[in-house]
Amino acid sequence: MTEPLTVHVALDGGRDYDILIGRGLVAEAGARLAALGARAAGIVTDSTVGALYAEALKASLEEAGLRAGIVTVPPGEASKSYARFAEVCDGLLALKIERNDLVVALGGGVVGDLAGFAAASLRRGVRFVQVPTSLLAQVDSSVGGKTGINSPLGKNLIGAFHQPRLVLADTASLDTLSEREMRAGYAEVAKYGLIGDEGFFAWCEAHWRGIFTGGPERDEAVAACCRAKAGVVTRDEREDGERALLNLGHTFGHALERITGYSSERLVHGEGVAIGLALAFRFSAKLGLCGGQEAGRVANHLVLAGLPTRLQQVPGGSGDADAILDAMAQDKKVRDGALTFILARGIGQSFIAPGVDRAAVRAFLEDELSAD
């Protein structure tokens, strides 16, 4: 088996960890987790992913001498709730998971966020491992220690920073994703180029099809995104500054997710991010920060990859400008009631823009909603 690519997250205080990227890592998980010194592991997964991989992962852990059990939740963003959080915590306690054991998040971003928050809370902190099975989770949410659940008032408003001890990104698991989920994850891949690496965005424009079809470009893209995120997390672990750049497109995207009631039938996270990325660049162009040609280039690439870029593409509607602004008011980056956006002076030149004028945002949204 090919040796996996390795990205190191160099946190201090003995909290550094590796991200391993390659095909077949679920089958090897037992030996790698046993090396962390645990005696037991509680696998948290959803019913879709669990049907594909949970028993194989459990068998690998047991073969390595770990006692293992499985806690399953329904798939979809709605599982990031108070009720499911309680179920997961109680399920892990029923498995007698202790502080020196492991919680293993097997699934996409929803499972990773939910299981990670349970691990952070259980016995005031249990070690956990991320085994992300979606493209979005492999390139973004599984790395960096952000965990949490949603509130009816907004997305990811309840949570904790709790770093994993290991991330196993088995890129073979992406073979079973639906085309929609691959596209949604790809929005986060493109985001890394748009934030601070125009060369990577150009590489994506040339090689995105290989990421979708499972060529060597897939592992390369996941590793590139993880290296970028690991660097940011190392420099700004708790989002006091630079790490907020990773939210490019998310102020708009999270607002749309709230408006759609976190219904994955209407809008999944990556689709909201794709619309948000296009909006962030068009808003930047309207403010005179970047050229309209660059905003067009961003949108054209996302469309080519099969992603939505307009408010009119939200199934069931996105609401009016005031509804979107109201949803934005609960964004985590709001400071003293003022909106903070991640805007761009060009592709690969994003920056944090605090205190953006609400009237300017409203006027922009009105223009977008009335566009053909």
mmCIF file of N, CA and C in Angstrom, residues 111-180:
data_model
loop_
_atom_site.group_PDB
_atom_site.id
_atom_site.type_symbol
_atom_site.label_atom_id
_atom_site.label_comp_id
_atom_site.label_asym_id
_atom_site.label_seq_id
_atom_site.Cartn_x
_atom_site.Cartn_y
_atom_site.Cartn_z
ATOM 1 N N VAL A 111 -20.749 15.012 11.613
ATOM 2 C CA VAL A 111 -20.315 14.025 12.605
ATOM 3 C C VAL A 111 -19.047 14.497 13.309
ATOM 4 N N GLY A 112 -18.113 15.055 12.560
ATOM 5 C CA GLY A 112 -16.874 15.532 13.168
ATOM 6 C C GLY A 112 -17.121 16.619 14.198
ATOM 7 N N ASP A 113 -17.979 17.594 13.854
ATOM 8 C CA ASP A 113 -18.285 18.681 14.789
ATOM 9 C C ASP A 113 -19.012 18.168 16.026
ATOM 10 N N LEU A 114 -19.989 17.288 15.803
ATOM 11 C CA LEU A 114 -20.803 16.766 16.903
ATOM 12 C C LEU A 114 -19.982 15.860 17.816
ATOM 13 N N ALA A 115 -19.246 14.917 17.228
ATOM 14 C CA ALA A 115 -18.435 13.993 18.029
ATOM 15 C C ALA A 115 -17.315 14.728 18.747
ATOM 16 N N GLY A 116 -16.715 15.712 18.068
ATOM 17 C CA GLY A 116 -15.645 16.477 18.701
ATOM 18 C C GLY A 116 -16.135 17.261 19.899
ATOM 19 N N PHE A 117 -17.328 17.852 19.796
ATOM 20 C CA PHE A 117 -17.885 18.596 20.924
ATOM 21 C C PHE A 117 -18.235 17.647 22.068
ATOM 22 N N ALA A 118 -18.757 16.468 21.727
ATOM 23 C CA ALA A 118 -19.028 15.469 22.766
ATOM 24 C C ALA A 118 -17.733 15.065 23.459
ATOM 25 N N ALA A 119 -16.663 14.870 22.670
ATOM 26 C CA ALA A 119 -15.373 14.494 23.258
ATOM 27 C C ALA A 119 -14.837 15.605 24.160
ATOM 28 N N ALA A 120 -15.029 16.857 23.748
ATOM 29 C CA ALA A 120 -14.552 17.987 24.556
ATOM 30 C C ALA A 120 -15.300 18.075 25.883
ATOM 31 N N SER A 121 -16.557 17.647 25.886
ATOM 32 C CA SER A 121 -17.407 17.794 27.066
ATOM 33 C C SER A 121 -17.395 16.566 27.967
ATOM 34 N N LEU A 122 -17.270 15.396 27.370
ATOM 35 C CA LEU A 122 -17.332 14.141 28.114
ATOM 36 C C LEU A 122 -16.200 14.073 29.141
ATOM 37 N N ARG A 123 -16.558 13.864 30.389
ATOM 38 C CA ARG A 123 -15.567 13.780 31.479
ATOM 39 C C ARG A 123 -14.604 14.980 31.445
ATOM 40 N N ARG A 124 -15.113 16.122 30.958
ATOM 41 C CA ARG A 124 -14.352 17.376 30.823
ATOM 42 C C ARG A 124 -13.171 17.252 29.856
ATOM 43 N N GLY A 125 -13.260 16.327 28.939
ATOM 44 C CA GLY A 125 -12.251 16.264 27.879
ATOM 45 C C GLY A 125 -11.694 14.876 27.652
ATOM 46 N N VAL A 126 -12.138 14.233 26.567
ATOM 47 C CA VAL A 126 -11.626 12.923 26.151
ATOM 48 C C VAL A 126 -10.902 13.110 24.821
ATOM 49 N N ARG A 127 -9.838 12.380 24.608
ATOM 50 C CA ARG A 127 -9.099 12.475 23.349
ATOM 51 C C ARG A 127 -9.980 12.003 22.189
ATOM 52 N N PHE A 128 -9.762 12.588 21.011
ATOM 53 C CA PHE A 128 -10.547 12.097 19.888
ATOM 54 C C PHE A 128 -9.737 12.100 18.601
ATOM 55 N N VAL A 129 -10.232 11.291 17.662
ATOM 56 C CA VAL A 129 -9.586 11.102 16.366
ATOM 57 C C VAL A 129 -10.614 11.399 15.277
ATOM 58 N N GLN A 130 -10.190 12.087 14.252
ATOM 59 C CA GLN A 130 -11.062 12.372 13.121
ATOM 60 C C GLN A 130 -10.783 11.374 11.987
ATOM 61 N N VAL A 131 -11.831 10.725 11.503
ATOM 62 C CA VAL A 131 -11.747 9.882 10.304
ATOM 63 C C VAL A 131 -12.772 10.448 9.312
ATOM 64 N N PRO A 132 -12.418 11.556 8.648
ATOM 65 C CA PRO A 132 -13.378 12.234 7.782
ATOM 66 C C PRO A 132 -13.628 11.452 6.492
ATOM 67 N N THR A 133 -14.890 11.377 6.085
ATOM 68 C CA THR A 133 -15.247 10.580 4.907
ATOM 69 C C THR A 133 -15.872 11.415 3.795
ATOM 70 N N SER A 134 -15.906 12.734 3.968
ATOM 71 C CA SER A 134 -16.379 13.605 2.896
ATOM 72 C C SER A 134 -15.243 14.530 2.481
ATOM 73 N N LEU A 135 -15.293 15.040 1.270
ATOM 74 C CA LEU A 135 -14.254 15.951 0.798
ATOM 75 C C LEU A 135 -14.227 17.204 1.660
ATOM 76 N N LEU A 136 -15.388 17.728 1.991
ATOM 77 C CA LEU A 136 -15.452 18.928 2.819
ATOM 78 C C LEU A 136 -14.762 18.711 4.153
ATOM 79 N N ALA A 137 -15.035 17.576 4.784
ATOM 80 C CA ALA A 137 -14.425 17.305 6.090
ATOM 81 C C ALA A 137 -12.928 17.074 5.965
ATOM 82 N N GLN A 138 -12.490 16.406 4.903
ATOM 83 C CA GLN A 138 -11.068 16.110 4.759
ATOM 84 C C GLN A 138 -10.236 17.359 4.542
ATOM 85 N N VAL A 139 -10.770 18.343 3.819
ATOM 86 C CA VAL A 139 -9.974 19.520 3.516
ATOM 87 C C VAL A 139 -10.182 20.649 4.513
ATOM 88 N N ASP A 140 -11.209 20.529 5.373
ATOM 89 C CA ASP A 140 -11.502 21.687 6.211
ATOM 90 C C ASP A 140 -11.905 21.335 7.634
ATOM 91 N N SER A 141 -13.101 20.800 7.837
ATOM 92 C CA SER A 141 -13.668 20.758 9.185
ATOM 93 C C SER A 141 -12.981 19.770 10.123
ATOM 94 N N SER A 142 -12.279 18.755 9.586
ATOM 95 C CA SER A 142 -11.635 17.770 10.468
ATOM 96 C C SER A 142 -10.336 18.290 11.067
ATOM 97 N N VAL A 143 -9.838 19.407 10.559
ATOM 98 C CA VAL A 143 -8.537 19.938 10.972
ATOM 99 C C VAL A 143 -8.736 21.240 11.747
ATOM 100 N N GLY A 144 -8.081 21.359 12.872
ATOM 101 C CA GLY A 144 -8.070 22.644 13.560
ATOM 102 C C GLY A 144 -8.789 22.722 14.874
ATOM 103 N N GLY A 145 -9.566 21.685 15.227
ATOM 104 C CA GLY A 145 -10.124 21.624 16.577
ATOM 105 C C GLY A 145 -11.396 22.390 16.827
ATOM 106 N N LYS A 146 -12.035 22.940 15.781
ATOM 107 C CA LYS A 146 -13.338 23.570 16.000
ATOM 108 C C LYS A 146 -14.398 22.480 16.083
ATOM 109 N N THR A 147 -15.149 22.483 17.162
ATOM 110 C CA THR A 147 -16.225 21.509 17.338
ATOM 111 C C THR A 147 -17.472 22.260 17.775
ATOM 112 N N GLY A 148 -18.647 21.677 17.550
ATOM 113 C CA GLY A 148 -19.830 22.371 18.027
ATOM 114 C C GLY A 148 -21.117 21.900 17.403
ATOM 115 N N ILE A 149 -22.192 22.528 17.841
ATOM 116 C CA ILE A 149 -23.538 22.246 17.349
ATOM 117 C C ILE A 149 -24.216 23.572 17.002
ATOM 118 N N ASN A 150 -25.374 23.460 16.357
ATOM 119 C CA ASN A 150 -26.124 24.641 15.956
ATOM 120 C C ASN A 150 -27.187 24.994 16.992
ATOM 121 N N SER A 151 -27.584 26.248 16.978
ATOM 122 C CA SER A 151 -28.741 26.731 17.731
ATOM 123 C C SER A 151 -29.798 27.170 16.723
ATOM 124 N N PRO A 152 -31.049 27.175 17.100
ATOM 125 C CA PRO A 152 -32.050 27.774 16.206
ATOM 126 C C PRO A 152 -31.724 29.223 15.843
ATOM 127 N N LEU A 153 -30.867 29.854 16.655
ATOM 128 C CA LEU A 153 -30.486 31.245 16.407
ATOM 129 C C LEU A 153 -29.296 31.387 15.476
ATOM 130 N N GLY A 154 -28.611 30.298 15.166
ATOM 131 C CA GLY A 154 -27.465 30.396 14.262
ATOM 132 C C GLY A 154 -26.611 29.149 14.269
ATOM 133 N N LYS A 155 -25.720 29.086 13.301
ATOM 134 C CA LYS A 155 -24.896 27.903 13.077
ATOM 135 C C LYS A 155 -23.621 27.953 13.920
ATOM 136 N N ASN A 156 -23.278 26.823 14.525
ATOM 137 C CA ASN A 156 -22.015 26.653 15.264
ATOM 138 C C ASN A 156 -21.858 27.650 16.415
ATOM 139 N N LEU A 157 -22.956 28.034 17.049
ATOM 140 C CA LEU A 157 -22.873 29.015 18.123
ATOM 141 C C LEU A 157 -22.592 28.384 19.482
ATOM 142 N N ILE A 158 -22.666 27.052 19.580
ATOM 143 C CA ILE A 158 -22.358 26.351 20.829
ATOM 144 C C ILE A 158 -21.254 25.348 20.519
ATOM 145 N N GLY A 159 -20.117 25.447 21.214
ATOM 146 C CA GLY A 159 -19.043 24.522 20.899
ATOM 147 C C GLY A 159 -17.800 24.781 21.726
ATOM 148 N N ALA A 160 -16.705 24.170 21.292
ATOM 149 C CA ALA A 160 -15.436 24.293 22.001
ATOM 150 C C ALA A 160 -14.295 24.055 21.027
ATOM 151 N N PHE A 161 -13.134 24.600 21.351
ATOM 152 C CA PHE A 161 -11.916 24.232 20.637
ATOM 153 C C PHE A 161 -11.353 22.973 21.295
ATOM 154 N N HIS A 162 -11.253 21.913 20.532
ATOM 155 C CA HIS A 162 -10.758 20.635 21.065
ATOM 156 C C HIS A 162 -10.024 19.929 19.929
ATOM 157 N N GLN A 163 -8.697 19.950 20.000
ATOM 158 C CA GLN A 163 -7.894 19.426 18.897
ATOM 159 C C GLN A 163 -7.906 17.901 18.863
ATOM 160 N N PRO A 164 -7.970 17.311 17.670
ATOM 161 C CA PRO A 164 -7.848 15.850 17.578
ATOM 162 C C PRO A 164 -6.427 15.403 17.883
ATOM 163 N N ARG A 165 -6.269 14.119 18.145
ATOM 164 C CA ARG A 165 -4.935 13.548 18.331
ATOM 165 C C ARG A 165 -4.375 12.985 17.031
ATOM 166 N N LEU A 166 -5.257 12.770 16.056
ATOM 167 C CA LEU A 166 -4.854 12.216 14.773
ATOM 168 C C LEU A 166 -5.995 12.434 13.796
ATOM 169 N N VAL A 167 -5.666 12.666 12.530
ATOM 170 C CA VAL A 167 -6.671 12.737 11.468
ATOM 171 C C VAL A 167 -6.292 11.730 10.392
ATOM 172 N N LEU A 168 -7.220 10.830 10.069
ATOM 173 C CA LEU A 168 -7.003 9.831 9.019
ATOM 174 C C LEU A 168 -7.954 10.145 7.869
ATOM 175 N N ALA A 169 -7.429 10.763 6.820
ATOM 176 C CA ALA A 169 -8.247 11.142 5.661
ATOM 177 C C ALA A 169 -8.102 10.067 4.585
ATOM 178 N N ASP A 170 -8.996 9.085 4.631
ATOM 179 C CA ASP A 170 -8.977 7.986 3.654
ATOM 180 C C ASP A 170 -9.674 8.477 2.393
ATOM 181 N N THR A 171 -8.892 8.822 1.379
ATOM 182 C CA THR A 171 -9.483 9.413 0.179
ATOM 183 C C THR A 171 -10.264 8.390 -0.648
ATOM 184 N N ALA A 172 -10.108 7.104 -0.370
ATOM 185 C CA ALA A 172 -10.936 6.103 -1.044
ATOM 186 C C ALA A 172 -12.395 6.224 -0.619
ATOM 187 N N SER A 173 -12.641 6.747 0.594
ATOM 188 C CA SER A 173 -14.019 6.890 1.066
ATOM 189 C C SER A 173 -14.793 7.899 0.223
ATOM 190 N N LEU A 174 -14.088 8.770 -0.488
ATOM 191 C CA LEU A 174 -14.769 9.749 -1.326
ATOM 192 C C LEU A 174 -15.369 9.110 -2.573
ATOM 193 N N ASP A 175 -14.932 7.889 -2.880
ATOM 194 C CA ASP A 175 -15.483 7.192 -4.054
ATOM 195 C C ASP A 175 -16.982 6.933 -3.909
ATOM 196 N N THR A 176 -17.460 6.847 -2.668
ATOM 197 C CA THR A 176 -18.875 6.518 -2.438
ATOM 198 C C THR A 176 -19.749 7.758 -2.273
ATOM 199 N N LEU A 177 -19.150 8.957 -2.334
ATOM 200 C CA LEU A 177 -19.938 10.172 -2.180
ATOM 201 C C LEU A 177 -20.813 10.411 -3.404
ATOM 202 N N SER A 178 -21.949 11.039 -3.164
ATOM 203 C CA SER A 178 -22.781 11.473 -4.284
ATOM 204 C C SER A 178 -22.091 12.622 -5.006
ATOM 205 N N GLU A 179 -22.476 12.829 -6.247
ATOM 206 C CA GLU A 179 -21.898 13.939 -7.005
ATOM 207 C C GLU A 179 -22.170 15.269 -6.307
ATOM 208 N N ARG A 180 -23.338 15.395 -5.710
ATOM 209 C CA ARG A 180 -23.683 16.630 -5.005
ATOM 210 C C ARG A 180 -22.739 16.882 -3.839
#
